Tab-separated table of C-alpha atoms in Angstrom:
chain	number	residue	atom	x	y	z
A	27	UNK	CA	-21.939	-13.642	-11.175
A	28	UNK	CA	-20.649	-13.280	-7.604
A	29	UNK	CA	-16.966	-13.336	-6.855
A	30	UNK	CA	-15.254	-16.044	-4.830
A	31	UNK	CA	-14.884	-13.533	-1.964
A	32	UNK	CA	-18.643	-12.992	-1.765
A	33	UNK	CA	-19.378	-16.701	-1.342
A	34	UNK	CA	-17.413	-17.154	1.936
A	35	UNK	CA	-19.037	-13.998	3.310
A	36	UNK	CA	-22.434	-15.415	2.438
A	37	UNK	CA	-21.639	-18.709	4.110
A	38	UNK	CA	-20.431	-16.866	7.212
A	39	UNK	CA	-23.655	-14.871	7.356
A	40	UNK	CA	-25.629	-18.098	7.107
A	41	UNK	CA	-23.511	-19.717	9.821
A	42	UNK	CA	-23.891	-16.701	12.104
A	43	UNK	CA	-27.649	-16.682	11.545
A	44	UNK	CA	-27.906	-20.397	12.303
A	45	UNK	CA	-25.842	-20.047	15.465
A	46	UNK	CA	-27.958	-17.114	16.636
A	47	UNK	CA	-31.181	-19.015	15.922
A	48	UNK	CA	-29.970	-22.029	17.916
A	49	UNK	CA	-28.956	-19.796	20.812
A	50	UNK	CA	-32.291	-17.965	20.848
A	51	UNK	CA	-34.171	-21.265	20.748
A	52	UNK	CA	-32.059	-22.653	23.586
A	53	UNK	CA	-32.675	-19.600	25.773
A	54	UNK	CA	-36.403	-19.882	25.268
A	55	UNK	CA	-36.682	-23.644	25.740
A	56	UNK	CA	-34.227	-23.963	28.626
A	57	UNK	CA	-35.907	-21.018	30.303
A	58	UNK	CA	-39.378	-22.503	29.933
A	59	UNK	CA	-38.831	-26.240	30.425
A	60	UNK	CA	-35.468	-26.605	32.128
A	61	UNK	CA	-32.259	-28.211	30.940
A	62	UNK	CA	-33.152	-31.892	31.293
A	63	UNK	CA	-36.506	-31.710	29.491
A	64	UNK	CA	-35.131	-30.104	26.328
A	65	UNK	CA	-33.477	-32.150	23.576
A	66	UNK	CA	-31.221	-31.042	20.767
A	67	UNK	CA	-33.999	-31.992	18.374
A	68	UNK	CA	-36.354	-29.620	20.213
A	69	UNK	CA	-33.835	-26.815	19.893
A	70	UNK	CA	-33.233	-27.539	16.221
A	71	UNK	CA	-36.944	-27.604	15.429
A	72	UNK	CA	-37.534	-24.305	17.219
A	73	UNK	CA	-34.562	-22.738	15.448
A	74	UNK	CA	-35.487	-24.141	12.038
A	75	UNK	CA	-32.150	-25.919	11.825
A	76	UNK	CA	-30.614	-29.336	12.307
A	77	UNK	CA	-30.165	-30.032	16.013
A	78	UNK	CA	-26.881	-31.792	15.313
A	79	UNK	CA	-25.414	-28.385	14.450
A	80	UNK	CA	-25.336	-27.618	18.180
A	81	UNK	CA	-22.175	-29.706	18.426
A	82	UNK	CA	-20.563	-27.762	15.592
A	83	UNK	CA	-21.344	-24.291	16.869
A	84	UNK	CA	-21.293	-24.802	20.641
A	85	UNK	CA	-19.639	-28.126	21.403
A	86	UNK	CA	-22.687	-29.828	22.891
A	87	UNK	CA	-25.836	-29.315	24.928
A	88	UNK	CA	-24.113	-28.322	28.186
A	89	UNK	CA	-21.937	-25.769	26.399
A	90	UNK	CA	-25.010	-24.399	24.626
A	91	UNK	CA	-26.703	-24.006	27.995
A	92	UNK	CA	-23.750	-22.012	29.329
A	93	UNK	CA	-23.881	-19.782	26.258
A	94	UNK	CA	-27.623	-19.305	26.748
A	95	UNK	CA	-27.124	-18.227	30.368
A	96	UNK	CA	-24.312	-15.855	29.422
A	97	UNK	CA	-26.398	-14.300	26.643
A	98	UNK	CA	-29.340	-13.970	29.004
A	99	UNK	CA	-27.121	-12.081	31.446
A	100	UNK	CA	-25.759	-9.732	28.780
A	101	UNK	CA	-29.310	-8.763	27.871
A	102	UNK	CA	-29.823	-7.288	31.326
A	103	UNK	CA	-29.178	-3.565	31.478
A	104	UNK	CA	-28.724	-3.572	35.239
A	105	UNK	CA	-26.058	-5.114	37.436
A	106	UNK	CA	-25.937	-5.461	41.223
A	107	UNK	CA	-22.564	-3.722	41.043
A	108	UNK	CA	-24.096	-0.552	39.653
A	109	UNK	CA	-27.608	-0.379	41.090
A	110	UNK	CA	-29.368	-0.947	44.388
A	111	UNK	CA	-30.729	-4.462	45.081
A	112	UNK	CA	-34.304	-3.211	44.794
A	113	UNK	CA	-33.801	-1.752	41.335
A	114	UNK	CA	-32.041	-4.891	40.148
A	115	UNK	CA	-34.848	-7.069	41.527
A	116	UNK	CA	-37.525	-5.005	39.805
A	117	UNK	CA	-35.659	-5.171	36.492
A	118	UNK	CA	-35.178	-8.941	36.794
A	119	UNK	CA	-38.894	-9.432	37.492
A	120	UNK	CA	-39.924	-7.271	34.552
A	121	UNK	CA	-37.743	-9.352	32.243
A	122	UNK	CA	-39.196	-12.596	33.623
A	123	UNK	CA	-42.723	-11.212	33.204
A	124	UNK	CA	-41.981	-10.212	29.620
A	125	UNK	CA	-40.783	-13.654	28.569
A	126	UNK	CA	-43.194	-15.532	30.846
A	127	UNK	CA	-40.508	-17.919	32.123
A	128	UNK	CA	-37.955	-17.889	34.958
A	129	UNK	CA	-35.104	-18.060	32.452
A	130	UNK	CA	-32.393	-20.674	31.861
A	131	UNK	CA	-30.331	-19.786	34.935
A	132	UNK	CA	-33.155	-20.109	37.459
A	133	UNK	CA	-34.488	-23.232	35.769
A	134	UNK	CA	-31.103	-24.945	35.946
A	135	UNK	CA	-30.727	-24.091	39.629
A	136	UNK	CA	-34.147	-25.408	40.587
A	137	UNK	CA	-34.437	-28.454	38.341
A	138	UNK	CA	-33.327	-31.671	40.009
A	139	UNK	CA	-33.088	-33.206	36.545
A	140	UNK	CA	-30.282	-30.912	35.429
A	141	UNK	CA	-26.906	-32.544	34.929
A	142	UNK	CA	-24.528	-31.982	37.873
A	143	UNK	CA	-22.117	-29.948	35.762
A	144	UNK	CA	-24.977	-27.757	34.571
A	145	UNK	CA	-26.219	-27.071	38.101
A	146	UNK	CA	-22.658	-26.353	39.229
A	147	UNK	CA	-22.224	-23.948	36.329
A	148	UNK	CA	-25.535	-22.271	37.181
A	149	UNK	CA	-24.525	-21.872	40.821
A	150	UNK	CA	-21.174	-20.377	39.815
A	151	UNK	CA	-22.899	-17.970	37.438
A	152	UNK	CA	-25.329	-16.930	40.174
A	153	UNK	CA	-22.486	-16.359	42.630
A	154	UNK	CA	-20.558	-14.240	40.136
A	155	UNK	CA	-23.555	-12.309	38.855
A	156	UNK	CA	-25.535	-11.717	42.052
A	157	UNK	CA	-24.124	-13.123	45.285
A	158	UNK	CA	-20.661	-11.539	45.155
A	159	UNK	CA	-21.797	-7.982	44.297
A	160	UNK	CA	-24.572	-8.125	46.885
A	161	UNK	CA	-22.208	-9.532	49.525
A	162	UNK	CA	-19.883	-6.598	48.908
A	163	UNK	CA	-22.757	-4.212	49.609
A	164	UNK	CA	-23.695	-6.038	52.802
A	165	UNK	CA	-20.081	-5.979	53.958
A	166	UNK	CA	-20.040	-2.204	53.605
A	167	UNK	CA	-23.146	-2.139	55.794
A	168	UNK	CA	-21.354	-4.030	58.554
A	169	UNK	CA	-22.727	-7.546	58.057
A	170	UNK	CA	-20.752	-10.197	59.944
A	171	UNK	CA	-21.315	-12.836	57.248
A	172	UNK	CA	-22.131	-10.920	54.061
A	173	UNK	CA	-21.931	-13.986	51.808
A	174	UNK	CA	-24.575	-15.841	53.820
A	175	UNK	CA	-26.773	-12.752	53.794
A	176	UNK	CA	-26.381	-12.337	50.053
A	177	UNK	CA	-27.251	-15.982	49.460
A	178	UNK	CA	-30.419	-15.661	51.571
A	179	UNK	CA	-31.541	-12.587	49.629
A	180	UNK	CA	-30.715	-14.122	46.245
A	181	UNK	CA	-32.630	-17.263	47.221
A	182	UNK	CA	-35.635	-15.048	47.962
A	183	UNK	CA	-35.319	-13.430	44.538
A	184	UNK	CA	-35.019	-16.791	42.770
A	185	UNK	CA	-38.092	-18.064	44.600
A	186	UNK	CA	-40.139	-14.999	43.691
A	187	UNK	CA	-39.147	-15.218	40.013
A	188	UNK	CA	-39.953	-18.930	39.864
A	189	UNK	CA	-43.326	-18.718	41.598
A	190	UNK	CA	-44.349	-15.467	39.912
A	191	UNK	CA	-43.982	-16.967	36.438
A	192	UNK	CA	-45.618	-20.260	37.456
A	193	UNK	CA	-49.080	-18.715	37.677
A	194	UNK	CA	-49.762	-20.616	40.911
A	195	UNK	CA	-49.910	-17.515	43.111
A	196	UNK	CA	-52.283	-14.907	41.714
A	197	UNK	CA	-51.451	-12.317	44.350
A	198	UNK	CA	-47.733	-12.573	43.720
A	199	UNK	CA	-48.303	-12.208	39.986
A	200	UNK	CA	-50.224	-8.964	40.564
A	201	UNK	CA	-47.632	-7.270	42.765
A	202	UNK	CA	-45.725	-4.534	40.970
A	203	UNK	CA	-42.044	-5.393	40.419
A	204	UNK	CA	-41.072	-2.130	42.105
A	205	UNK	CA	-42.868	-3.214	45.275
A	206	UNK	CA	-41.056	-6.557	45.340
A	207	UNK	CA	-37.820	-4.689	44.749
A	208	UNK	CA	-38.540	-2.380	47.674
A	209	UNK	CA	-39.110	-5.389	49.939
A	210	UNK	CA	-35.752	-6.896	48.981
A	211	UNK	CA	-34.059	-3.514	49.340
A	212	UNK	CA	-35.429	-3.201	52.880
A	213	UNK	CA	-34.269	-6.725	53.682
A	214	UNK	CA	-30.771	-5.948	52.412
A	215	UNK	CA	-30.545	-2.833	54.569
A	216	UNK	CA	-31.851	-4.661	57.624
A	217	UNK	CA	-29.681	-7.754	57.225
A	218	UNK	CA	-26.660	-6.633	59.329
A	219	UNK	CA	-28.916	-6.011	62.334
A	220	UNK	CA	-31.192	-8.993	61.797
A	221	UNK	CA	-28.298	-11.419	61.337
A	222	UNK	CA	-26.817	-10.499	64.724
A	223	UNK	CA	-30.097	-10.981	66.577
A	224	UNK	CA	-30.074	-14.036	68.817
A	225	UNK	CA	-33.467	-15.550	69.696
A	226	UNK	CA	-34.143	-15.200	73.397
A	227	UNK	CA	-32.425	-11.834	73.704
A	228	UNK	CA	-33.678	-8.269	73.761
A	229	UNK	CA	-31.541	-5.510	72.328
A	230	UNK	CA	-32.533	-3.090	75.102
A	231	UNK	CA	-32.325	-5.327	78.149
A	232	UNK	CA	-29.901	-8.093	77.211
A	233	UNK	CA	-30.537	-11.829	77.404
A	234	UNK	CA	-34.019	-12.889	78.355
A	235	UNK	CA	-32.354	-15.397	80.655
A	236	UNK	CA	-31.692	-12.595	83.159
A	237	UNK	CA	-35.251	-13.120	84.343
A	238	UNK	CA	-36.708	-9.790	83.170
A	239	UNK	CA	-40.289	-10.232	82.104
A	240	UNK	CA	-40.155	-13.989	82.297
A	241	UNK	CA	-42.328	-14.464	85.391
A	242	UNK	CA	-41.431	-16.651	88.374
A	243	UNK	CA	-38.284	-18.693	88.217
A	244	UNK	CA	-39.219	-22.248	89.133
A	245	UNK	CA	-35.668	-22.928	90.264
A	246	UNK	CA	-35.962	-20.418	93.130
A	247	UNK	CA	-37.585	-21.505	96.410
A	248	UNK	CA	-40.112	-18.790	97.297
A	249	UNK	CA	-40.933	-20.375	100.615
A	250	UNK	CA	-44.141	-22.005	99.458
A	251	UNK	CA	-44.852	-25.352	101.065
């Protein structure tokens, strides 16, 4: 007969297993269908548990979503702080390909049906996880507005992940993640120069308004009747 000490340990193991099952189910369902489309009943059924237990273990659906995003981030071996943007992009695409969904973070950002607090939390997570480290890299490269540059590049990555897993673009689905990563890496390196380019100017000759190569200036009287 088991001791009284063994029973609490057994209950804790059961509780930990239930919590983990709910979290895994939430990551999968939020990542595939988005926050708004998934109910606590859906999560409970996928986890093989009572959906009402979400409140006990996480505090509610929104808190469960935040836990799912955090867990999804911890699963990534790479970080923009430690690797080049291209390598991080390739790793993110491989993970999305493996699970066949954009993931809970991307889904929450793109879904108009997500609760405002969920979208705000997703945006904050994206800024902390991707935008800030990438902006720091761009700043070292001399970018005038590194945050704007980082947000443009991250938006490109989010779009690629979303469309690649949608199956709507066959060509995009066939491109090797390393190739997509190389494209983003090139864009990151080029950003400081590209961001300072002003349409209508030429880096070698100055503003196009100086008349070079523009043909006749209609404001000048050439003596024609």
